[in-house]
Amino acid sequence: MRHSCIFAAVSLALVNLGGCGLEDTGPSALNPATNVDPVFSSFTLTEQTATTLFHDLSLAIEPASSNDADASAMARDIRRQLSAFLAIVYSDATPPAITSVRNPLDLMRRVIGENEIANFVEARQYISARIDAGEAGEYSNTTNGVSVRFTDQGAFDEGQPVADYEWRYPIVKWVYTPDTSNRVTRVLTWASSGTFPEGSTRPSATLGTEFLPRDFQTTGYNDQARLHSEGSIVIAGEREMAFVREYDGLNTDTINIDGTYLGTNQGTTGGPEFGFAGETVDCLKIRMHYPEKRVEVFTSLDQPPRVEDPDNPGELMANPDYCLNQDAATNSYQTVDTGLRG
């Protein structure tokens, strides 16, 4: 599983926080995280789908020309891949609209954005107060040894597996670090409940997001303050989707889809195969350039992530033919103007 650069940055920030003497700076500096254990009628989101994580990308990949069959096939299968990892259901319209989603990242984004969990509201109020004071602060369930668990009552009543009705989030964290990055960083992780075959990768998801402190709000989705986000989603079948989204400057999305570490035999073989735009691939990279209204697609098949280094026999190097390492796109096309993130 890939590890987010944001996680590394937050880990360093927490080391710095540990030396700030937060425990000596008064009640306002205390981490307010408590146990969070709400019950939902369903984890499926059918309303306000414009607030879902990849709503903008789903619209932005639509080809500029409806007569471009190759571009239409690529757009269709980009949406299919997003659906495979995020359980997105689309309408039959052109371009397709998101009608529902069911995944742990969008659910957490919804409950935070709609201020549905009192302790998460308190978390943002606490971080906002630390910003006003110009002092470092942290809200973290792990630091306080408390848990975050969501329950889908409908799935439970239907007798579905625990992985479908119980979603646990090992990390829910906001960190403000004025003396280093001067950013608010939010980190969310989810790990599937239940048991899985020995030697398999447990499904999981991560999302790290950086916000500009001056625009950070205590209510809503905070998208106006968002600078950068990255994360990954692992699903059954040893498949993984990693993503990096830049909202400032470059204004791009990069989506990497390939096999997990186990799924590529520790990086020495290609991963699980899947269909994309009429071809069979095992590695797919998509890069959306919003200002240029252009999509680049990189693919490969039967290429391992790592190969032997010809200059250092016995040592491995990144395989330049593996799609995630390629410099030149396999295909590209122009997209419609959605007015999103342009």
Tab-separated table of C-alpha atoms in Angstrom:
chain	number	residue	atom	x	y	z
A	1	MET	CA	0.000	0.000	0.000
A	2	ARG	CA	1.287	3.444	-0.853
A	3	HIS	CA	1.796	5.889	1.969
A	4	SER	CA	0.704	9.493	1.664
A	5	CYS	CA	3.317	12.243	1.845
A	6	ILE	CA	0.804	14.085	4.024
A	7	PHE	CA	1.084	11.301	6.618
A	8	ALA	CA	4.841	11.805	6.751
A	9	ALA	CA	4.406	15.549	7.134
A	10	VAL	CA	1.826	15.125	9.889
A	11	SER	CA	4.073	12.653	11.722
A	12	LEU	CA	6.842	15.239	11.757
A	13	ALA	CA	4.376	17.883	12.839
A	14	LEU	CA	3.291	15.721	15.762
A	15	VAL	CA	6.906	15.389	16.860
A	16	ASN	CA	7.100	19.168	16.881
A	17	LEU	CA	3.804	19.420	18.725
A	18	GLY	CA	5.167	17.084	21.368
A	19	GLY	CA	7.846	19.641	22.132
A	20	CYS	CA	5.430	22.557	22.352
A	21	GLY	CA	4.223	21.755	25.839
A	22	LEU	CA	0.580	21.626	24.822
A	23	GLU	CA	-0.326	20.076	28.131
A	24	ASP	CA	0.915	23.239	29.863
A	25	THR	CA	-0.849	25.847	27.759
A	26	GLY	CA	-4.265	25.707	29.352
A	27	PRO	CA	-7.628	24.064	28.620
A	28	SER	CA	-7.954	25.664	25.177
A	29	ALA	CA	-4.971	23.612	24.012
A	30	LEU	CA	-6.367	20.237	25.006
A	31	ASN	CA	-7.194	17.690	22.324
A	32	PRO	CA	-11.033	17.474	22.449
A	33	ALA	CA	-11.428	14.081	20.706
A	34	THR	CA	-14.014	11.734	22.250
A	35	ASN	CA	-15.625	8.450	21.179
A	36	VAL	CA	-17.833	8.866	18.101
A	37	ASP	CA	-20.348	6.075	17.435
A	38	PRO	CA	-23.339	7.206	15.316
A	39	VAL	CA	-25.911	4.939	13.663
A	40	PHE	CA	-27.109	5.709	10.108
A	41	SER	CA	-30.138	4.333	8.302
A	42	SER	CA	-27.796	3.694	5.360
A	43	PHE	CA	-24.237	4.467	4.271
A	44	THR	CA	-25.492	5.121	0.719
A	45	LEU	CA	-25.563	8.835	-0.148
A	46	THR	CA	-28.248	9.783	-2.692
A	47	GLU	CA	-28.637	13.517	-2.064
A	48	GLN	CA	-26.241	16.423	-2.625
A	49	THR	CA	-24.024	14.268	-4.829
A	50	ALA	CA	-22.244	17.423	-6.035
A	51	THR	CA	-20.410	17.376	-2.682
A	52	THR	CA	-18.887	13.927	-3.287
A	53	LEU	CA	-15.138	13.609	-3.498
A	54	PHE	CA	-14.774	13.032	-7.252
A	55	HIS	CA	-17.843	14.878	-8.531
A	56	ASP	CA	-15.720	17.457	-10.359
A	57	LEU	CA	-13.502	14.832	-12.007
A	58	SER	CA	-16.484	12.734	-13.101
A	59	LEU	CA	-17.849	15.724	-15.026
A	60	ALA	CA	-14.536	17.146	-16.224
A	61	ILE	CA	-13.410	14.001	-18.101
A	62	GLU	CA	-16.277	14.222	-20.615
A	63	PRO	CA	-14.755	14.558	-24.139
A	64	ALA	CA	-15.104	17.879	-25.937
A	65	SER	CA	-16.391	16.027	-29.009
A	66	SER	CA	-19.144	13.454	-28.637
A	67	ASN	CA	-18.023	12.045	-32.002
A	68	ASP	CA	-14.621	11.001	-30.621
A	69	ALA	CA	-15.299	7.307	-29.965
A	70	ASP	CA	-11.877	6.621	-28.433
A	71	ALA	CA	-12.143	9.532	-26.005
A	72	SER	CA	-15.711	8.536	-25.100
A	73	ALA	CA	-14.543	4.993	-24.326
A	74	MET	CA	-11.760	6.313	-22.103
A	75	ALA	CA	-14.128	8.667	-20.241
A	76	ARG	CA	-16.631	5.844	-19.768
A	77	ASP	CA	-14.024	3.512	-18.325
A	78	ILE	CA	-12.445	6.158	-16.098
A	79	ARG	CA	-15.882	6.498	-14.510
A	80	ARG	CA	-16.160	2.702	-14.278
A	81	GLN	CA	-12.857	2.515	-12.439
A	82	LEU	CA	-13.888	5.275	-10.035
A	83	SER	CA	-17.083	3.314	-9.441
A	84	ALA	CA	-15.171	0.097	-8.742
A	85	PHE	CA	-13.292	1.788	-5.891
A	86	LEU	CA	-15.930	4.211	-4.610
A	87	ALA	CA	-19.228	2.436	-5.373
A	88	ILE	CA	-20.461	5.340	-7.507
A	89	VAL	CA	-23.704	4.913	-9.454
A	90	TYR	CA	-24.197	7.149	-12.504
A	91	SER	CA	-27.276	8.258	-14.412
A	92	ASP	CA	-27.877	7.486	-18.084
A	93	ALA	CA	-27.592	11.172	-19.004
A	94	THR	CA	-24.813	12.699	-21.128
A	95	PRO	CA	-22.573	13.477	-19.389
A	96	PRO	CA	-23.508	10.974	-16.661
A	97	ALA	CA	-24.360	12.466	-13.278
A	98	ILE	CA	-23.607	10.805	-9.947
A	99	THR	CA	-26.842	9.473	-8.478
A	100	SER	CA	-25.401	7.734	-5.401
A	101	VAL	CA	-22.159	6.749	-3.694
A	102	ARG	CA	-21.309	4.341	-0.882
A	103	ASN	CA	-17.777	4.500	0.423
A	104	PRO	CA	-16.102	5.469	3.726
A	105	LEU	CA	-14.335	8.590	2.424
A	106	ASP	CA	-17.465	10.220	1.001
A	107	LEU	CA	-19.487	9.284	4.090
A	108	MET	CA	-16.925	10.870	6.413
A	109	ARG	CA	-16.703	13.930	4.161
A	110	ARG	CA	-20.503	14.260	4.326
A	111	VAL	CA	-20.823	14.028	8.111
A	112	ILE	CA	-18.001	16.553	8.563
A	113	GLY	CA	-19.253	18.908	5.857
A	114	GLU	CA	-22.838	18.824	7.082
A	115	ASN	CA	-21.805	19.300	10.740
A	116	GLU	CA	-23.605	16.102	11.734
A	117	ILE	CA	-21.149	14.957	14.418
A	118	ALA	CA	-20.894	17.282	17.435
A	119	ASN	CA	-17.350	16.245	18.336
A	120	PHE	CA	-16.116	16.937	14.800
A	121	VAL	CA	-17.691	20.406	14.991
A	122	GLU	CA	-15.854	20.869	18.279
A	123	ALA	CA	-12.664	19.721	16.570
A	124	ARG	CA	-12.871	22.451	13.943
A	125	GLN	CA	-13.840	25.076	16.504
A	126	TYR	CA	-10.782	24.078	18.519
A	127	ILE	CA	-8.472	24.248	15.470
A	128	SER	CA	-9.970	27.641	14.519
A	129	ALA	CA	-9.263	28.948	18.016
A	130	ARG	CA	-5.654	27.740	17.748
A	131	ILE	CA	-5.342	29.521	14.376
A	132	ASP	CA	-6.638	32.747	15.956
A	133	ALA	CA	-4.094	32.356	18.752
A	134	GLY	CA	-1.284	31.524	16.320
A	135	GLU	CA	-0.488	28.404	18.326
A	136	ALA	CA	-0.112	24.757	17.289
A	137	GLY	CA	-2.966	22.382	17.993
A	138	GLU	CA	-4.131	18.836	17.380
A	139	TYR	CA	-7.434	16.980	17.405
A	140	SER	CA	-6.709	13.250	17.254
A	141	ASN	CA	-8.728	10.199	18.214
A	142	THR	CA	-5.560	8.094	18.369
A	143	THR	CA	-3.777	10.453	20.756
A	144	ASN	CA	-6.756	10.357	23.117
A	145	GLY	CA	-7.259	6.604	22.700
A	146	VAL	CA	-10.866	6.993	21.536
A	147	SER	CA	-12.639	5.309	18.628
A	148	VAL	CA	-14.675	6.396	15.622
A	149	ARG	CA	-17.221	3.837	14.406
A	150	PHE	CA	-20.153	4.257	12.010
A	151	THR	CA	-23.009	1.711	11.831
A	152	ASP	CA	-25.383	1.134	8.918
A	153	GLN	CA	-28.617	0.023	10.615
A	154	GLY	CA	-30.239	-1.065	7.351
A	155	ALA	CA	-27.324	-3.304	6.379
A	156	PHE	CA	-27.237	-4.745	9.907
A	157	ASP	CA	-30.973	-5.525	9.852
A	158	GLU	CA	-30.540	-7.247	6.472
A	159	GLY	CA	-27.919	-9.549	7.958
A	160	GLN	CA	-25.102	-8.281	5.759
A	161	PRO	CA	-21.476	-9.012	6.714
A	162	VAL	CA	-19.870	-6.854	9.393
A	163	ALA	CA	-17.655	-5.214	6.753
A	164	ASP	CA	-20.830	-3.790	5.165
A	165	TYR	CA	-22.538	-2.450	8.291
A	166	GLU	CA	-19.611	-1.408	10.524
A	167	TRP	CA	-17.062	1.134	9.331
A	168	ARG	CA	-14.199	1.974	11.676
A	169	TYR	CA	-11.832	4.906	11.268
A	170	PRO	CA	-8.515	4.280	13.085
A	171	ILE	CA	-7.370	7.868	12.442
A	172	VAL	CA	-9.438	11.046	12.432
A	173	LYS	CA	-7.136	13.991	12.916
A	174	TRP	CA	-6.794	17.733	12.372
A	175	VAL	CA	-3.382	19.311	13.004
A	176	TYR	CA	-2.405	22.987	12.853
A	177	THR	CA	1.335	23.721	12.619
A	178	PRO	CA	2.023	27.467	12.363
A	179	ASP	CA	5.772	27.112	12.922
A	180	THR	CA	6.402	24.603	10.116
A	181	SER	CA	3.973	24.263	7.184
A	182	ASN	CA	1.528	26.879	8.490
A	183	ARG	CA	-1.245	24.630	7.252
A	184	VAL	CA	-4.209	22.830	8.746
A	185	THR	CA	-3.869	19.166	7.842
A	186	ARG	CA	-6.715	16.680	8.161
A	187	VAL	CA	-6.000	12.947	8.019
A	188	LEU	CA	-8.694	10.260	7.767
A	189	THR	CA	-8.155	6.514	7.583
A	190	TRP	CA	-10.618	3.644	7.329
A	191	ALA	CA	-9.940	-0.082	7.667
A	192	SER	CA	-12.471	-2.763	6.797
A	193	SER	CA	-13.980	-4.751	9.653
A	194	GLY	CA	-14.225	-8.526	9.556
A	195	THR	CA	-11.764	-11.250	8.695
A	196	PHE	CA	-9.948	-11.767	5.414
A	197	PRO	CA	-7.954	-14.635	3.907
A	198	GLU	CA	-4.434	-15.039	5.182
A	199	GLY	CA	-1.949	-13.459	2.804
A	200	SER	CA	-4.449	-10.918	1.462
A	201	THR	CA	-4.534	-7.147	1.881
A	202	ARG	CA	-7.296	-5.773	4.113
A	203	PRO	CA	-9.442	-3.217	2.246
A	204	SER	CA	-8.692	0.272	3.505
A	205	ALA	CA	-8.798	3.942	2.594
A	206	THR	CA	-6.829	7.064	3.457
A	207	LEU	CA	-7.378	10.750	2.750
A	208	GLY	CA	-5.042	13.567	3.722
A	209	THR	CA	-6.018	17.183	2.999
A	210	GLU	CA	-4.179	20.459	3.532
A	211	PHE	CA	-6.123	23.663	4.167
A	212	LEU	CA	-5.039	27.310	4.199
A	213	PRO	CA	-5.494	28.542	7.794
A	214	ARG	CA	-6.743	32.016	6.865
A	215	ASP	CA	-9.728	30.466	5.011
A	216	PHE	CA	-10.395	27.582	7.400
A	217	GLN	CA	-14.031	27.479	8.564
A	218	THR	CA	-15.739	25.701	11.454
A	219	THR	CA	-18.744	24.690	9.322
A	220	GLY	CA	-19.293	23.326	5.830
A	221	TYR	CA	-16.929	21.421	3.561
A	222	ASN	CA	-14.060	23.925	3.669
A	223	ASP	CA	-13.397	23.459	-0.052
A	224	GLN	CA	-12.552	27.149	-0.412
A	225	ALA	CA	-9.564	26.584	1.913
A	226	ARG	CA	-8.420	23.315	0.317
A	227	LEU	CA	-4.929	23.355	-1.218
A	228	HIS	CA	-3.931	19.729	-1.733
A	229	SER	CA	-5.244	16.260	-1.012
A	230	GLU	CA	-3.975	12.756	-1.541
A	231	GLY	CA	-4.918	9.266	-0.513
A	232	SER	CA	-5.509	5.692	-1.557
A	233	ILE	CA	-8.216	3.044	-1.588
A	234	VAL	CA	-7.544	-0.703	-1.457
A	235	ILE	CA	-10.351	-3.060	-2.469
A	236	ALA	CA	-10.708	-6.834	-2.542
A	237	GLY	CA	-8.826	-8.544	-5.348
A	238	GLU	CA	-5.516	-6.805	-4.516
A	239	ARG	CA	-6.373	-3.643	-6.433
A	240	GLU	CA	-5.459	-0.138	-5.322
A	241	MET	CA	-6.302	3.383	-6.436
A	242	ALA	CA	-4.032	6.200	-5.255
A	243	PHE	CA	-4.691	9.858	-6.009
A	244	VAL	CA	-3.138	13.302	-5.709
A	245	ARG	CA	-5.317	16.372	-6.171
A	246	GLU	CA	-3.842	19.879	-6.494
A	247	TYR	CA	-6.266	22.770	-6.003
A	248	ASP	CA	-3.713	25.582	-6.000
A	249	GLY	CA	-1.382	26.425	-8.870
A	250	LEU	CA	-1.254	23.299	-11.062
A	251	ASN	CA	-4.935	22.447	-10.452
A	252	THR	CA	-4.655	18.811	-11.501
A	253	ASP	CA	-5.872	15.370	-10.483
A	254	THR	CA	-3.663	12.312	-10.819
A	255	ILE	CA	-5.267	8.887	-10.353
A	256	ASN	CA	-3.078	5.749	-10.223
A	257	ILE	CA	-4.737	2.324	-10.446
A	258	ASP	CA	-2.707	-0.868	-10.190
A	259	GLY	CA	-2.095	-3.885	-7.981
A	260	THR	CA	-1.246	-3.772	-4.293
A	261	TYR	CA	2.196	-4.754	-3.023
A	262	LEU	CA	0.945	-8.324	-2.640
A	263	GLY	CA	-0.964	-8.137	-5.914
A	264	THR	CA	2.271	-7.395	-7.791
A	265	ASN	CA	4.275	-10.043	-5.902
A	266	GLN	CA	6.157	-7.410	-3.926
A	267	GLY	CA	6.509	-5.222	-6.994
A	268	THR	CA	8.070	-7.843	-9.264
A	269	THR	CA	5.144	-8.661	-11.592
A	270	GLY	CA	2.166	-6.938	-13.163
A	271	GLY	CA	-0.980	-6.722	-11.052
A	272	PRO	CA	-4.564	-7.940	-11.538
A	273	GLU	CA	-5.766	-7.316	-15.083
A	274	PHE	CA	-8.830	-5.268	-16.016
A	275	GLY	CA	-10.422	-3.853	-19.140
A	276	PHE	CA	-9.980	-0.243	-20.183
A	277	ALA	CA	-11.245	1.349	-23.419
A	278	GLY	CA	-11.263	-1.953	-25.303
A	279	GLU	CA	-7.856	-3.108	-24.066
A	280	THR	CA	-6.594	-5.295	-21.246
A	281	VAL	CA	-4.280	-3.485	-18.818
A	282	ASP	CA	-2.984	-3.990	-15.298
A	283	CYS	CA	-1.790	-0.429	-14.658
A	284	LEU	CA	-3.627	2.814	-15.383
A	285	LYS	CA	-2.700	6.424	-14.660
A	286	ILE	CA	-5.074	9.294	-15.384
A	287	ARG	CA	-4.057	12.935	-15.209
A	288	MET	CA	-6.705	15.637	-15.484
A	289	HIS	CA	-5.443	19.139	-16.328
A	290	TYR	CA	-8.369	21.379	-15.389
A	291	PRO	CA	-7.147	24.750	-16.803
A	292	GLU	CA	-6.108	23.111	-20.086
A	293	LYS	CA	-9.260	20.936	-20.223
A	294	ARG	CA	-7.164	17.915	-21.141
A	295	VAL	CA	-6.932	14.308	-19.957
A	296	GLU	CA	-3.781	12.214	-20.250
A	297	VAL	CA	-3.971	8.424	-19.965
A	298	PHE	CA	-1.016	6.106	-19.280
A	299	THR	CA	-1.380	2.302	-19.450
A	300	SER	CA	0.767	-0.812	-19.290
A	301	LEU	CA	0.338	-4.581	-19.185
A	302	ASP	CA	2.642	-7.277	-17.782
A	303	GLN	CA	5.167	-4.672	-16.697
A	304	PRO	CA	6.336	-4.983	-13.061
A	305	PRO	CA	6.750	-1.853	-10.933
A	306	ARG	CA	10.427	-2.702	-10.462
A	307	VAL	CA	13.048	-4.369	-12.643
A	308	GLU	CA	16.697	-5.241	-12.220
A	309	ASP	CA	19.018	-2.272	-12.530
A	310	PRO	CA	21.348	-2.960	-15.510
A	311	ASP	CA	24.044	-0.816	-13.915
A	312	ASN	CA	23.778	-2.576	-10.556
A	313	PRO	CA	23.140	-6.316	-11.030
A	314	GLY	CA	21.104	-7.803	-8.213
A	315	GLU	CA	19.468	-4.469	-7.345
A	316	LEU	CA	16.031	-3.283	-8.418
A	317	MET	CA	15.038	0.034	-9.959
A	318	ALA	CA	11.746	1.669	-10.983
A	319	ASN	CA	10.578	0.199	-14.279
A	320	PRO	CA	10.286	3.067	-16.820
A	321	ASP	CA	7.729	1.034	-18.826
A	322	TYR	CA	5.379	0.641	-15.849
A	323	CYS	CA	2.489	3.048	-16.410
A	324	LEU	CA	3.020	4.989	-13.196
A	325	ASN	CA	6.613	5.722	-14.256
A	326	GLN	CA	5.995	6.634	-17.894
A	327	ASP	CA	6.861	10.135	-19.082
A	328	ALA	CA	4.770	10.127	-22.268
A	329	ALA	CA	1.017	9.533	-22.200
A	330	THR	CA	-0.401	6.527	-24.060
A	331	ASN	CA	-3.431	8.632	-25.074
A	332	SER	CA	-4.863	12.076	-24.436
A	333	TYR	CA	-7.970	14.033	-25.373
A	334	GLN	CA	-9.602	17.433	-24.893
A	335	THR	CA	-12.512	17.720	-22.509
A	336	VAL	CA	-15.643	19.819	-22.215
A	337	ASP	CA	-15.548	23.107	-20.351
A	338	THR	CA	-17.365	22.466	-17.074
A	339	GLY	CA	-16.172	25.656	-15.384
A	340	LEU	CA	-14.899	23.478	-12.528
A	341	ARG	CA	-11.441	24.239	-11.135
A	342	GLY	CA	-10.404	26.015	-14.309
